[in-house]
Amino acid sequence: MEKSSSCGFEGLVVWQKAHQFVLDVYKKTKLYPKEELFGLTSQYRRAAVSIAANIAEGYGKKGLNDKLRFYNISEGSINECRYYIILSRDLEYVNVADSESLYTELTTVQKLLFSYSQTIKRNSLSPNPQLQTPNSQLQTPNS
């Protein structure tokens, strides 16, 4: 999941997927009614950005509890976005296929975030964290 510590949070697959989700939310919400600009559109975008931003911020924290606190905030924003996907579909701002696609993306981010958080917890208990990180988690999809 982490390419290397020198490439920063951008090397995290979970951040890359969260960032792509943000871009997709922005594309979809561009088509929302103008009267939603300061309502649902703004809230949905803010929550989506919060997912990726808190992953990035947590990555930069040194202490385990600090890291996990930011990842927990991301988890809350994931659940908030999940509701906005449902609401957008029910208001017919997006079609069923688009809502399912966004939902699938979001579920992937949630699973990756859970896995990454678990790996960090496990590594914090190990005297040599390098030995416990599977190679598959050290590569980005483009590697």
mmCIF file of N, CA and C in Angstrom:
data_model
loop_
_atom_site.group_PDB
_atom_site.id
_atom_site.type_symbol
_atom_site.label_atom_id
_atom_site.label_comp_id
_atom_site.label_asym_id
_atom_site.label_seq_id
_atom_site.Cartn_x
_atom_site.Cartn_y
_atom_site.Cartn_z
ATOM 1 N N MET A 1 0.820 -1.182 0.000
ATOM 2 C CA MET A 1 0.000 0.000 0.000
ATOM 3 C C MET A 1 0.872 1.258 0.000
ATOM 4 N N GLU A 2 2.034 1.189 0.583
ATOM 5 C CA GLU A 2 2.922 2.328 0.635
ATOM 6 C C GLU A 2 4.087 2.065 -0.307
ATOM 7 N N LYS A 3 4.320 2.968 -1.234
ATOM 8 C CA LYS A 3 5.406 2.774 -2.191
ATOM 9 C C LYS A 3 6.742 2.920 -1.482
ATOM 10 N N SER A 4 6.964 4.048 -0.861
ATOM 11 C CA SER A 4 8.142 4.270 -0.030
ATOM 12 C C SER A 4 7.901 5.521 0.782
ATOM 13 N N SER A 5 8.626 5.628 1.876
ATOM 14 C CA SER A 5 8.414 6.788 2.739
ATOM 15 C C SER A 5 8.895 8.070 2.079
ATOM 16 N N SER A 6 9.766 7.975 1.081
ATOM 17 C CA SER A 6 10.286 9.178 0.435
ATOM 18 C C SER A 6 9.305 9.800 -0.550
ATOM 19 N N CYS A 7 8.316 9.035 -1.022
ATOM 20 C CA CYS A 7 7.383 9.607 -1.994
ATOM 21 C C CYS A 7 6.168 10.224 -1.322
ATOM 22 N N GLY A 8 6.044 10.104 -0.019
ATOM 23 C CA GLY A 8 4.964 10.744 0.711
ATOM 24 C C GLY A 8 3.627 10.054 0.541
ATOM 25 N N PHE A 9 2.601 10.752 0.995
ATOM 26 C CA PHE A 9 1.254 10.179 0.976
ATOM 27 C C PHE A 9 0.777 9.870 -0.431
ATOM 28 N N GLU A 10 1.348 10.540 -1.447
ATOM 29 C CA GLU A 10 0.932 10.307 -2.830
ATOM 30 C C GLU A 10 1.205 8.875 -3.278
ATOM 31 N N GLY A 11 2.111 8.194 -2.598
ATOM 32 C CA GLY A 11 2.435 6.810 -2.924
ATOM 33 C C GLY A 11 1.472 5.796 -2.326
ATOM 34 N N LEU A 12 0.576 6.248 -1.468
ATOM 35 C CA LEU A 12 -0.390 5.339 -0.850
ATOM 36 C C LEU A 12 -1.522 5.021 -1.824
ATOM 37 N N VAL A 13 -1.749 3.764 -2.068
ATOM 38 C CA VAL A 13 -2.846 3.355 -2.945
ATOM 39 C C VAL A 13 -4.172 3.862 -2.384
ATOM 40 N N VAL A 14 -4.337 3.799 -1.071
ATOM 41 C CA VAL A 14 -5.584 4.262 -0.463
ATOM 42 C C VAL A 14 -5.801 5.749 -0.737
ATOM 43 N N TRP A 15 -4.749 6.551 -0.682
ATOM 44 C CA TRP A 15 -4.894 7.978 -0.986
ATOM 45 C C TRP A 15 -5.203 8.178 -2.472
ATOM 46 N N GLN A 16 -4.522 7.433 -3.340
ATOM 47 C CA GLN A 16 -4.759 7.554 -4.783
ATOM 48 C C GLN A 16 -6.219 7.252 -5.125
ATOM 49 N N LYS A 17 -6.755 6.198 -4.529
ATOM 50 C CA LYS A 17 -8.161 5.832 -4.778
ATOM 51 C C LYS A 17 -9.105 6.885 -4.196
ATOM 52 N N ALA A 18 -8.776 7.406 -3.026
ATOM 53 C CA ALA A 18 -9.602 8.453 -2.409
ATOM 54 C C ALA A 18 -9.570 9.720 -3.260
ATOM 55 N N HIS A 19 -8.409 10.052 -3.783
ATOM 56 C CA HIS A 19 -8.276 11.236 -4.641
ATOM 57 C C HIS A 19 -9.102 11.071 -5.919
ATOM 58 N N GLN A 20 -9.064 9.884 -6.500
ATOM 59 C CA GLN A 20 -9.872 9.624 -7.698
ATOM 60 C C GLN A 20 -11.359 9.748 -7.382
ATOM 61 N N PHE A 21 -11.748 9.296 -6.203
ATOM 62 C CA PHE A 21 -13.144 9.438 -5.786
ATOM 63 C C PHE A 21 -13.528 10.921 -5.715
ATOM 64 N N VAL A 22 -12.650 11.747 -5.155
ATOM 65 C CA VAL A 22 -12.905 13.196 -5.083
ATOM 66 C C VAL A 22 -13.114 13.762 -6.486
ATOM 67 N N LEU A 23 -12.231 13.415 -7.407
ATOM 68 C CA LEU A 23 -12.352 13.916 -8.780
ATOM 69 C C LEU A 23 -13.679 13.489 -9.403
ATOM 70 N N ASP A 24 -14.077 12.253 -9.160
ATOM 71 C CA ASP A 24 -15.339 11.752 -9.715
ATOM 72 C C ASP A 24 -16.546 12.451 -9.086
ATOM 73 N N VAL A 25 -16.475 12.722 -7.797
ATOM 74 C CA VAL A 25 -17.559 13.455 -7.130
ATOM 75 C C VAL A 25 -17.679 14.852 -7.723
ATOM 76 N N TYR A 26 -16.552 15.514 -7.942
ATOM 77 C CA TYR A 26 -16.596 16.855 -8.542
ATOM 78 C C TYR A 26 -17.229 16.816 -9.934
ATOM 79 N N LYS A 27 -16.865 15.807 -10.733
ATOM 80 C CA LYS A 27 -17.449 15.685 -12.079
ATOM 81 C C LYS A 27 -18.959 15.501 -12.015
ATOM 82 N N LYS A 28 -19.399 14.614 -11.135
ATOM 83 C CA LYS A 28 -20.842 14.329 -11.042
ATOM 84 C C LYS A 28 -21.612 15.518 -10.484
ATOM 85 N N THR A 29 -21.066 16.174 -9.474
ATOM 86 C CA THR A 29 -21.810 17.263 -8.834
ATOM 87 C C THR A 29 -21.844 18.532 -9.680
ATOM 88 N N LYS A 30 -20.996 18.609 -10.703
ATOM 89 C CA LYS A 30 -21.077 19.737 -11.646
ATOM 90 C C LYS A 30 -22.450 19.790 -12.311
ATOM 91 N N LEU A 31 -23.076 18.637 -12.425
ATOM 92 C CA LEU A 31 -24.362 18.517 -13.113
ATOM 93 C C LEU A 31 -25.562 18.683 -12.178
ATOM 94 N N TYR A 32 -25.315 18.874 -10.892
ATOM 95 C CA TYR A 32 -26.417 19.034 -9.936
ATOM 96 C C TYR A 32 -27.111 20.373 -10.173
ATOM 97 N N PRO A 33 -28.357 20.480 -9.758
ATOM 98 C CA PRO A 33 -29.083 21.748 -9.922
ATOM 99 C C PRO A 33 -28.361 22.901 -9.212
ATOM 100 N N LYS A 34 -28.448 24.079 -9.787
ATOM 101 C CA LYS A 34 -27.777 25.262 -9.227
ATOM 102 C C LYS A 34 -28.219 25.542 -7.794
ATOM 103 N N GLU A 35 -29.481 25.255 -7.482
ATOM 104 C CA GLU A 35 -29.959 25.536 -6.121
ATOM 105 C C GLU A 35 -29.285 24.647 -5.071
ATOM 106 N N GLU A 36 -28.581 23.611 -5.506
ATOM 107 C CA GLU A 36 -27.850 22.734 -4.583
ATOM 108 C C GLU A 36 -26.402 23.172 -4.372
ATOM 109 N N LEU A 37 -25.966 24.225 -5.054
ATOM 110 C CA LEU A 37 -24.560 24.634 -4.985
ATOM 111 C C LEU A 37 -24.077 24.824 -3.551
ATOM 112 N N PHE A 38 -24.878 25.470 -2.716
ATOM 113 C CA PHE A 38 -24.469 25.711 -1.332
ATOM 114 C C PHE A 38 -25.092 24.713 -0.367
ATOM 115 N N GLY A 39 -25.762 23.720 -0.908
ATOM 116 C CA GLY A 39 -26.370 22.666 -0.104
ATOM 117 C C GLY A 39 -25.650 21.358 -0.329
ATOM 118 N N LEU A 40 -26.325 20.446 -0.987
ATOM 119 C CA LEU A 40 -25.801 19.099 -1.188
ATOM 120 C C LEU A 40 -24.468 19.092 -1.936
ATOM 121 N N THR A 41 -24.351 19.880 -2.988
ATOM 122 C CA THR A 41 -23.106 19.896 -3.774
ATOM 123 C C THR A 41 -21.915 20.241 -2.890
ATOM 124 N N SER A 42 -22.049 21.303 -2.123
ATOM 125 C CA SER A 42 -20.968 21.760 -1.250
ATOM 126 C C SER A 42 -20.642 20.726 -0.168
ATOM 127 N N GLN A 43 -21.660 20.192 0.468
ATOM 128 C CA GLN A 43 -21.457 19.216 1.539
ATOM 129 C C GLN A 43 -20.806 17.933 1.018
ATOM 130 N N TYR A 44 -21.278 17.458 -0.125
ATOM 131 C CA TYR A 44 -20.766 16.225 -0.725
ATOM 132 C C TYR A 44 -19.298 16.401 -1.097
ATOM 133 N N ARG A 45 -18.984 17.505 -1.744
ATOM 134 C CA ARG A 45 -17.597 17.760 -2.131
ATOM 135 C C ARG A 45 -16.696 17.880 -0.907
ATOM 136 N N ARG A 46 -17.161 18.598 0.106
ATOM 137 C CA ARG A 46 -16.369 18.785 1.321
ATOM 138 C C ARG A 46 -16.076 17.434 1.977
ATOM 139 N N ALA A 47 -17.078 16.576 2.071
ATOM 140 C CA ALA A 47 -16.893 15.264 2.689
ATOM 141 C C ALA A 47 -15.935 14.393 1.871
ATOM 142 N N ALA A 48 -16.052 14.446 0.546
ATOM 143 C CA ALA A 48 -15.158 13.661 -0.317
ATOM 144 C C ALA A 48 -13.711 14.123 -0.160
ATOM 145 N N VAL A 49 -13.508 15.436 -0.165
ATOM 146 C CA VAL A 49 -12.158 15.986 0.015
ATOM 147 C C VAL A 49 -11.606 15.589 1.381
ATOM 148 N N SER A 50 -12.459 15.579 2.385
ATOM 149 C CA SER A 50 -12.041 15.231 3.742
ATOM 150 C C SER A 50 -11.451 13.826 3.825
ATOM 151 N N ILE A 51 -11.966 12.914 3.029
ATOM 152 C CA ILE A 51 -11.437 11.541 3.039
ATOM 153 C C ILE A 51 -9.957 11.558 2.659
ATOM 154 N N ALA A 52 -9.656 12.102 1.490
ATOM 155 C CA ALA A 52 -8.270 12.120 0.996
ATOM 156 C C ALA A 52 -7.381 13.028 1.843
ATOM 157 N N ALA A 53 -7.910 14.173 2.262
ATOM 158 C CA ALA A 53 -7.111 15.129 3.038
ATOM 159 C C ALA A 53 -6.706 14.550 4.393
ATOM 160 N N ASN A 54 -7.601 13.834 5.034
ATOM 161 C CA ASN A 54 -7.267 13.256 6.336
ATOM 162 C C ASN A 54 -6.328 12.066 6.216
ATOM 163 N N ILE A 55 -6.389 11.357 5.107
ATOM 164 C CA ILE A 55 -5.393 10.304 4.863
ATOM 165 C C ILE A 55 -4.018 10.949 4.722
ATOM 166 N N ALA A 56 -3.950 12.028 3.953
ATOM 167 C CA ALA A 56 -2.679 12.738 3.764
ATOM 168 C C ALA A 56 -2.162 13.297 5.084
ATOM 169 N N GLU A 57 -3.045 13.920 5.849
ATOM 170 C CA GLU A 57 -2.620 14.514 7.117
ATOM 171 C C GLU A 57 -2.190 13.442 8.108
ATOM 172 N N GLY A 58 -2.929 12.351 8.178
ATOM 173 C CA GLY A 58 -2.565 11.260 9.071
ATOM 174 C C GLY A 58 -1.223 10.648 8.708
ATOM 175 N N TYR A 59 -0.954 10.566 7.420
ATOM 176 C CA TYR A 59 0.321 10.017 6.955
ATOM 177 C C TYR A 59 1.496 10.796 7.540
ATOM 178 N N GLY A 60 1.330 12.108 7.668
ATOM 179 C CA GLY A 60 2.413 12.960 8.160
ATOM 180 C C GLY A 60 2.593 12.957 9.664
ATOM 181 N N LYS A 61 1.697 12.351 10.396
ATOM 182 C CA LYS A 61 1.790 12.323 11.856
ATOM 183 C C LYS A 61 2.751 11.234 12.301
ATOM 184 N N LYS A 62 3.471 11.512 13.368
ATOM 185 C CA LYS A 62 4.475 10.562 13.862
ATOM 186 C C LYS A 62 3.892 9.518 14.812
ATOM 187 N N GLY A 63 2.983 9.922 15.677
ATOM 188 C CA GLY A 63 2.442 9.000 16.671
ATOM 189 C C GLY A 63 1.305 8.153 16.126
ATOM 190 N N LEU A 64 1.219 6.928 16.614
ATOM 191 C CA LEU A 64 0.181 5.995 16.180
ATOM 192 C C LEU A 64 -1.212 6.559 16.425
ATOM 193 N N ASN A 65 -1.452 7.071 17.627
ATOM 194 C CA ASN A 65 -2.788 7.581 17.942
ATOM 195 C C ASN A 65 -3.170 8.757 17.058
ATOM 196 N N ASP A 66 -2.209 9.633 16.757
ATOM 197 C CA ASP A 66 -2.486 10.759 15.856
ATOM 198 C C ASP A 66 -2.857 10.252 14.466
ATOM 199 N N LYS A 67 -2.059 9.323 13.952
ATOM 200 C CA LYS A 67 -2.345 8.754 12.627
ATOM 201 C C LYS A 67 -3.752 8.165 12.585
ATOM 202 N N LEU A 68 -4.052 7.327 13.558
ATOM 203 C CA LEU A 68 -5.334 6.625 13.571
ATOM 204 C C LEU A 68 -6.509 7.580 13.753
ATOM 205 N N ARG A 69 -6.292 8.679 14.473
ATOM 206 C CA ARG A 69 -7.356 9.673 14.651
ATOM 207 C C ARG A 69 -7.754 10.268 13.303
ATOM 208 N N PHE A 70 -6.762 10.602 12.478
ATOM 209 C CA PHE A 70 -7.063 11.164 11.156
ATOM 210 C C PHE A 70 -7.707 10.124 10.240
ATOM 211 N N TYR A 71 -7.268 8.877 10.341
ATOM 212 C CA TYR A 71 -7.877 7.834 9.523
ATOM 213 C C TYR A 71 -9.316 7.571 9.975
ATOM 214 N N ASN A 72 -9.569 7.731 11.262
ATOM 215 C CA ASN A 72 -10.932 7.598 11.779
ATOM 216 C C ASN A 72 -11.832 8.722 11.255
ATOM 217 N N ILE A 73 -11.296 9.921 11.155
ATOM 218 C CA ILE A 73 -12.053 11.039 10.574
ATOM 219 C C ILE A 73 -12.381 10.723 9.114
ATOM 220 N N SER A 74 -11.413 10.158 8.389
ATOM 221 C CA SER A 74 -11.665 9.739 7.000
ATOM 222 C C SER A 74 -12.807 8.741 6.934
ATOM 223 N N GLU A 75 -12.821 7.813 7.861
ATOM 224 C CA GLU A 75 -13.887 6.803 7.908
ATOM 225 C C GLU A 75 -15.250 7.469 8.103
ATOM 226 N N GLY A 76 -15.308 8.456 8.964
ATOM 227 C CA GLY A 76 -16.562 9.188 9.152
ATOM 228 C C GLY A 76 -17.000 9.878 7.876
ATOM 229 N N SER A 77 -16.051 10.460 7.160
ATOM 230 C CA SER A 77 -16.361 11.134 5.897
ATOM 231 C C SER A 77 -16.791 10.140 4.824
ATOM 232 N N ILE A 78 -16.243 8.937 4.869
ATOM 233 C CA ILE A 78 -16.673 7.881 3.947
ATOM 234 C C ILE A 78 -18.160 7.584 4.163
ATOM 235 N N ASN A 79 -18.548 7.455 5.416
ATOM 236 C CA ASN A 79 -19.962 7.177 5.711
ATOM 237 C C ASN A 79 -20.858 8.344 5.319
ATOM 238 N N GLU A 80 -20.368 9.556 5.502
ATOM 239 C CA GLU A 80 -21.119 10.736 5.075
ATOM 240 C C GLU A 80 -21.322 10.705 3.556
ATOM 241 N N CYS A 81 -20.263 10.409 2.817
ATOM 242 C CA CYS A 81 -20.369 10.330 1.351
ATOM 243 C C CYS A 81 -21.301 9.208 0.916
ATOM 244 N N ARG A 82 -21.280 8.115 1.648
ATOM 245 C CA ARG A 82 -22.176 7.005 1.318
ATOM 246 C C ARG A 82 -23.628 7.499 1.355
ATOM 247 N N TYR A 83 -23.963 8.296 2.368
ATOM 248 C CA TYR A 83 -25.321 8.844 2.435
ATOM 249 C C TYR A 83 -25.587 9.793 1.266
ATOM 250 N N TYR A 84 -24.609 10.628 0.910
ATOM 251 C CA TYR A 84 -24.809 11.576 -0.193
ATOM 252 C C TYR A 84 -25.006 10.852 -1.524
ATOM 253 N N ILE A 85 -24.373 9.709 -1.689
ATOM 254 C CA ILE A 85 -24.596 8.897 -2.895
ATOM 255 C C ILE A 85 -26.052 8.432 -2.937
ATOM 256 N N ILE A 86 -26.526 7.928 -1.819
ATOM 257 C CA ILE A 86 -27.920 7.459 -1.741
ATOM 258 C C ILE A 86 -28.888 8.614 -1.988
ATOM 259 N N LEU A 87 -28.648 9.739 -1.329
ATOM 260 C CA LEU A 87 -29.521 10.903 -1.481
ATOM 261 C C LEU A 87 -29.524 11.411 -2.921
ATOM 262 N N SER A 88 -28.343 11.491 -3.526
ATOM 263 C CA SER A 88 -28.238 11.968 -4.912
ATOM 264 C C SER A 88 -28.998 11.063 -5.870
ATOM 265 N N ARG A 89 -28.915 9.769 -5.633
ATOM 266 C CA ARG A 89 -29.665 8.816 -6.457
ATOM 267 C C ARG A 89 -31.170 8.991 -6.250
ATOM 268 N N ASP A 90 -31.584 9.092 -4.988
ATOM 269 C CA ASP A 90 -33.014 9.209 -4.685
ATOM 270 C C ASP A 90 -33.613 10.523 -5.189
ATOM 271 N N LEU A 91 -32.797 11.578 -5.235
ATOM 272 C CA LEU A 91 -33.253 12.861 -5.785
ATOM 273 C C LEU A 91 -33.137 12.894 -7.308
ATOM 274 N N GLU A 92 -32.606 11.811 -7.871
ATOM 275 C CA GLU A 92 -32.401 11.657 -9.311
ATOM 276 C C GLU A 92 -31.419 12.676 -9.885
ATOM 277 N N TYR A 93 -30.413 13.032 -9.069
ATOM 278 C CA TYR A 93 -29.329 13.889 -9.550
ATOM 279 C C TYR A 93 -28.287 13.055 -10.284
ATOM 280 N N VAL A 94 -28.220 11.767 -9.962
ATOM 281 C CA VAL A 94 -27.362 10.817 -10.680
ATOM 282 C C VAL A 94 -28.208 9.587 -10.995
ATOM 283 N N ASN A 95 -27.820 8.891 -12.049
ATOM 284 C CA ASN A 95 -28.551 7.668 -12.383
ATOM 285 C C ASN A 95 -28.042 6.508 -11.526
ATOM 286 N N VAL A 96 -28.734 5.411 -11.592
ATOM 287 C CA VAL A 96 -28.404 4.249 -10.767
ATOM 288 C C VAL A 96 -26.992 3.748 -11.071
ATOM 289 N N ALA A 97 -26.621 3.690 -12.338
ATOM 290 C CA ALA A 97 -25.284 3.197 -12.716
ATOM 291 C C ALA A 97 -24.187 4.077 -12.120
ATOM 292 N N ASP A 98 -24.354 5.389 -12.197
ATOM 293 C CA ASP A 98 -23.356 6.303 -11.627
ATOM 294 C C ASP A 98 -23.291 6.174 -10.110
ATOM 295 N N SER A 99 -24.439 6.042 -9.467
ATOM 296 C CA SER A 99 -24.434 5.910 -8.007
ATOM 297 C C SER A 99 -23.770 4.599 -7.594
ATOM 298 N N GLU A 100 -24.004 3.535 -8.349
ATOM 299 C CA GLU A 100 -23.363 2.249 -8.042
ATOM 300 C C GLU A 100 -21.857 2.323 -8.245
ATOM 301 N N SER A 101 -21.431 3.028 -9.282
ATOM 302 C CA SER A 101 -20.005 3.193 -9.541
ATOM 303 C C SER A 101 -19.327 3.963 -8.403
ATOM 304 N N LEU A 102 -19.939 5.061 -7.979
ATOM 305 C CA LEU A 102 -19.392 5.845 -6.867
ATOM 306 C C LEU A 102 -19.390 5.025 -5.580
ATOM 307 N N TYR A 103 -20.439 4.276 -5.357
ATOM 308 C CA TYR A 103 -20.551 3.442 -4.161
ATOM 309 C C TYR A 103 -19.441 2.389 -4.143
ATOM 310 N N THR A 104 -19.183 1.789 -5.298
ATOM 311 C CA THR A 104 -18.117 0.787 -5.404
ATOM 312 C C THR A 104 -16.754 1.414 -5.133
ATOM 313 N N GLU A 105 -16.504 2.580 -5.724
ATOM 314 C CA GLU A 105 -15.245 3.297 -5.469
ATOM 315 C C GLU A 105 -15.064 3.564 -3.984
ATOM 316 N N LEU A 106 -16.123 4.048 -3.359
ATOM 317 C CA LEU A 106 -16.073 4.405 -1.947
ATOM 318 C C LEU A 106 -15.835 3.179 -1.075
ATOM 319 N N THR A 107 -16.458 2.072 -1.426
ATOM 320 C CA THR A 107 -16.259 0.827 -0.681
ATOM 321 C C THR A 107 -14.813 0.363 -0.796
ATOM 322 N N THR A 108 -14.222 0.515 -1.968
ATOM 323 C CA THR A 108 -12.808 0.168 -2.159
ATOM 324 C C THR A 108 -11.926 1.017 -1.255
ATOM 325 N N VAL A 109 -12.185 2.317 -1.216
ATOM 326 C CA VAL A 109 -11.408 3.216 -0.348
ATOM 327 C C VAL A 109 -11.563 2.783 1.109
ATOM 328 N N GLN A 110 -12.772 2.472 1.512
ATOM 329 C CA GLN A 110 -13.021 2.073 2.897
ATOM 330 C C GLN A 110 -12.246 0.802 3.251
ATOM 331 N N LYS A 111 -12.256 -0.175 2.372
ATOM 332 C CA LYS A 111 -11.535 -1.426 2.625
ATOM 333 C C LYS A 111 -10.028 -1.191 2.687
ATOM 334 N N LEU A 112 -9.518 -0.383 1.767
ATOM 335 C CA LEU A 112 -8.088 -0.076 1.771
ATOM 336 C C LEU A 112 -7.689 0.678 3.034
ATOM 337 N N LEU A 113 -8.514 1.619 3.451
ATOM 338 C CA LEU A 113 -8.223 2.393 4.659
ATOM 339 C C LEU A 113 -8.217 1.488 5.885
ATOM 340 N N PHE A 114 -9.173 0.589 5.963
ATOM 341 C CA PHE A 114 -9.213 -0.361 7.079
ATOM 342 C C PHE A 114 -7.943 -1.210 7.093
ATOM 343 N N SER A 115 -7.583 -1.745 5.936
ATOM 344 C CA SER A 115 -6.392 -2.589 5.824
ATOM 345 C C SER A 115 -5.125 -1.815 6.187
ATOM 346 N N TYR A 116 -5.028 -0.594 5.691
ATOM 347 C CA TYR A 116 -3.857 0.245 5.977
ATOM 348 C C TYR A 116 -3.770 0.547 7.471
ATOM 349 N N SER A 117 -4.887 0.892 8.088
ATOM 350 C CA SER A 117 -4.910 1.180 9.527
ATOM 351 C C SER A 117 -4.500 -0.051 10.332
ATOM 352 N N GLN A 118 -4.990 -1.213 9.932
ATOM 353 C CA GLN A 118 -4.628 -2.455 10.623
ATOM 354 C C GLN A 118 -3.133 -2.743 10.491
ATOM 355 N N THR A 119 -2.584 -2.502 9.313
ATOM 356 C CA THR A 119 -1.151 -2.712 9.087
ATOM 357 C C THR A 119 -0.330 -1.783 9.972
ATOM 358 N N ILE A 120 -0.744 -0.536 10.070
ATOM 359 C CA ILE A 120 -0.033 0.426 10.923
ATOM 360 C C ILE A 120 -0.088 -0.017 12.384
ATOM 361 N N LYS A 121 -1.242 -0.460 12.834
ATOM 362 C CA LYS A 121 -1.372 -0.941 14.218
ATOM 363 C C LYS A 121 -0.454 -2.135 14.456
ATOM 364 N N ARG A 122 -0.480 -3.090 13.527
ATOM 365 C CA ARG A 122 0.351 -4.286 13.648
ATOM 366 C C ARG A 122 1.830 -3.909 13.668
ATOM 367 N N ASN A 123 2.221 -3.018 12.765
ATOM 368 C CA ASN A 123 3.621 -2.621 12.680
ATOM 369 C C ASN A 123 4.085 -1.873 13.917
ATOM 370 N N SER A 124 3.178 -1.184 14.581
ATOM 371 C CA SER A 124 3.569 -0.438 15.781
ATOM 372 C C SER A 124 3.920 -1.382 16.924
ATOM 373 N N LEU A 125 3.453 -2.619 16.852
ATOM 374 C CA LEU A 125 3.731 -3.615 17.886
ATOM 375 C C LEU A 125 4.986 -4.421 17.583
ATOM 376 N N SER A 126 5.470 -4.342 16.347
ATOM 377 C CA SER A 126 6.611 -5.137 15.913
ATOM 378 C C SER A 126 7.913 -4.379 16.149
ATOM 379 N N PRO A 127 8.966 -5.086 16.602
ATOM 380 C CA PRO A 127 10.265 -4.428 16.747
ATOM 381 C C PRO A 127 10.873 -4.052 15.395
ATOM 382 N N ASN A 128 10.477 -4.755 14.319
ATOM 383 C CA ASN A 128 10.976 -4.451 12.983
ATOM 384 C C ASN A 128 9.789 -4.401 12.021
ATOM 385 N N PRO A 129 9.141 -3.219 11.884
ATOM 386 C CA PRO A 129 7.940 -3.110 11.058
ATOM 387 C C PRO A 129 8.142 -3.502 9.601
ATOM 388 N N GLN A 130 9.339 -3.360 9.066
ATOM 389 C CA GLN A 130 9.597 -3.690 7.663
ATOM 390 C C GLN A 130 9.291 -5.158 7.374
ATOM 391 N N LEU A 131 9.486 -6.007 8.376
ATOM 392 C CA LEU A 131 9.286 -7.435 8.171
ATOM 393 C C LEU A 131 7.814 -7.822 8.100
ATOM 394 N N GLN A 132 6.932 -6.974 8.601
ATOM 395 C CA GLN A 132 5.523 -7.336 8.641
ATOM 396 C C GLN A 132 4.696 -6.714 7.531
ATOM 397 N N THR A 133 5.276 -5.888 6.690
ATOM 398 C CA THR A 133 4.518 -5.257 5.618
ATOM 399 C C THR A 133 4.620 -6.111 4.364
ATOM 400 N N PRO A 134 3.513 -6.699 3.915
ATOM 401 C CA PRO A 134 3.550 -7.517 2.701
ATOM 402 C C PRO A 134 3.984 -6.682 1.499
ATOM 403 N N ASN A 135 4.743 -7.302 0.598
ATOM 404 C CA ASN A 135 5.219 -6.596 -0.593
ATOM 405 C C ASN A 135 4.083 -6.017 -1.410
ATOM 406 N N SER A 136 2.946 -6.695 -1.462
ATOM 407 C CA SER A 136 1.820 -6.204 -2.260
ATOM 408 C C SER A 136 1.318 -4.863 -1.746
ATOM 409 N N GLN A 137 1.588 -4.545 -0.494
ATOM 410 C CA GLN A 137 1.144 -3.273 0.062
ATOM 411 C C GLN A 137 2.171 -2.167 -0.151
ATOM 412 N N LEU A 138 3.318 -2.509 -0.678
ATOM 413 C CA LEU A 138 4.362 -1.519 -0.885
ATOM 414 C C LEU A 138 4.374 -0.974 -2.299
ATOM 415 N N GLN A 139 3.476 -1.428 -3.134
ATOM 416 C CA GLN A 139 3.493 -1.024 -4.532
ATOM 417 C C GLN A 139 2.240 -0.254 -4.891
ATOM 418 N N THR A 140 2.427 0.721 -5.750
ATOM 419 C CA THR A 140 1.276 1.432 -6.294
ATOM 420 C C THR A 140 0.812 0.671 -7.525
ATOM 421 N N PRO A 141 -0.396 0.942 -8.007
ATOM 422 C CA PRO A 141 -0.889 0.216 -9.179
ATOM 423 C C PRO A 141 -0.031 0.429 -10.419
ATOM 424 N N ASN A 142 0.728 1.515 -10.471
ATOM 425 C CA ASN A 142 1.544 1.826 -11.645
ATOM 426 C C ASN A 142 2.944 1.249 -11.557
ATOM 427 N N SER A 143 3.263 0.535 -10.464
ATOM 428 C CA SER A 143 4.616 0.000 -10.297
ATOM 429 C C SER A 143 4.815 -1.232 -11.134
#
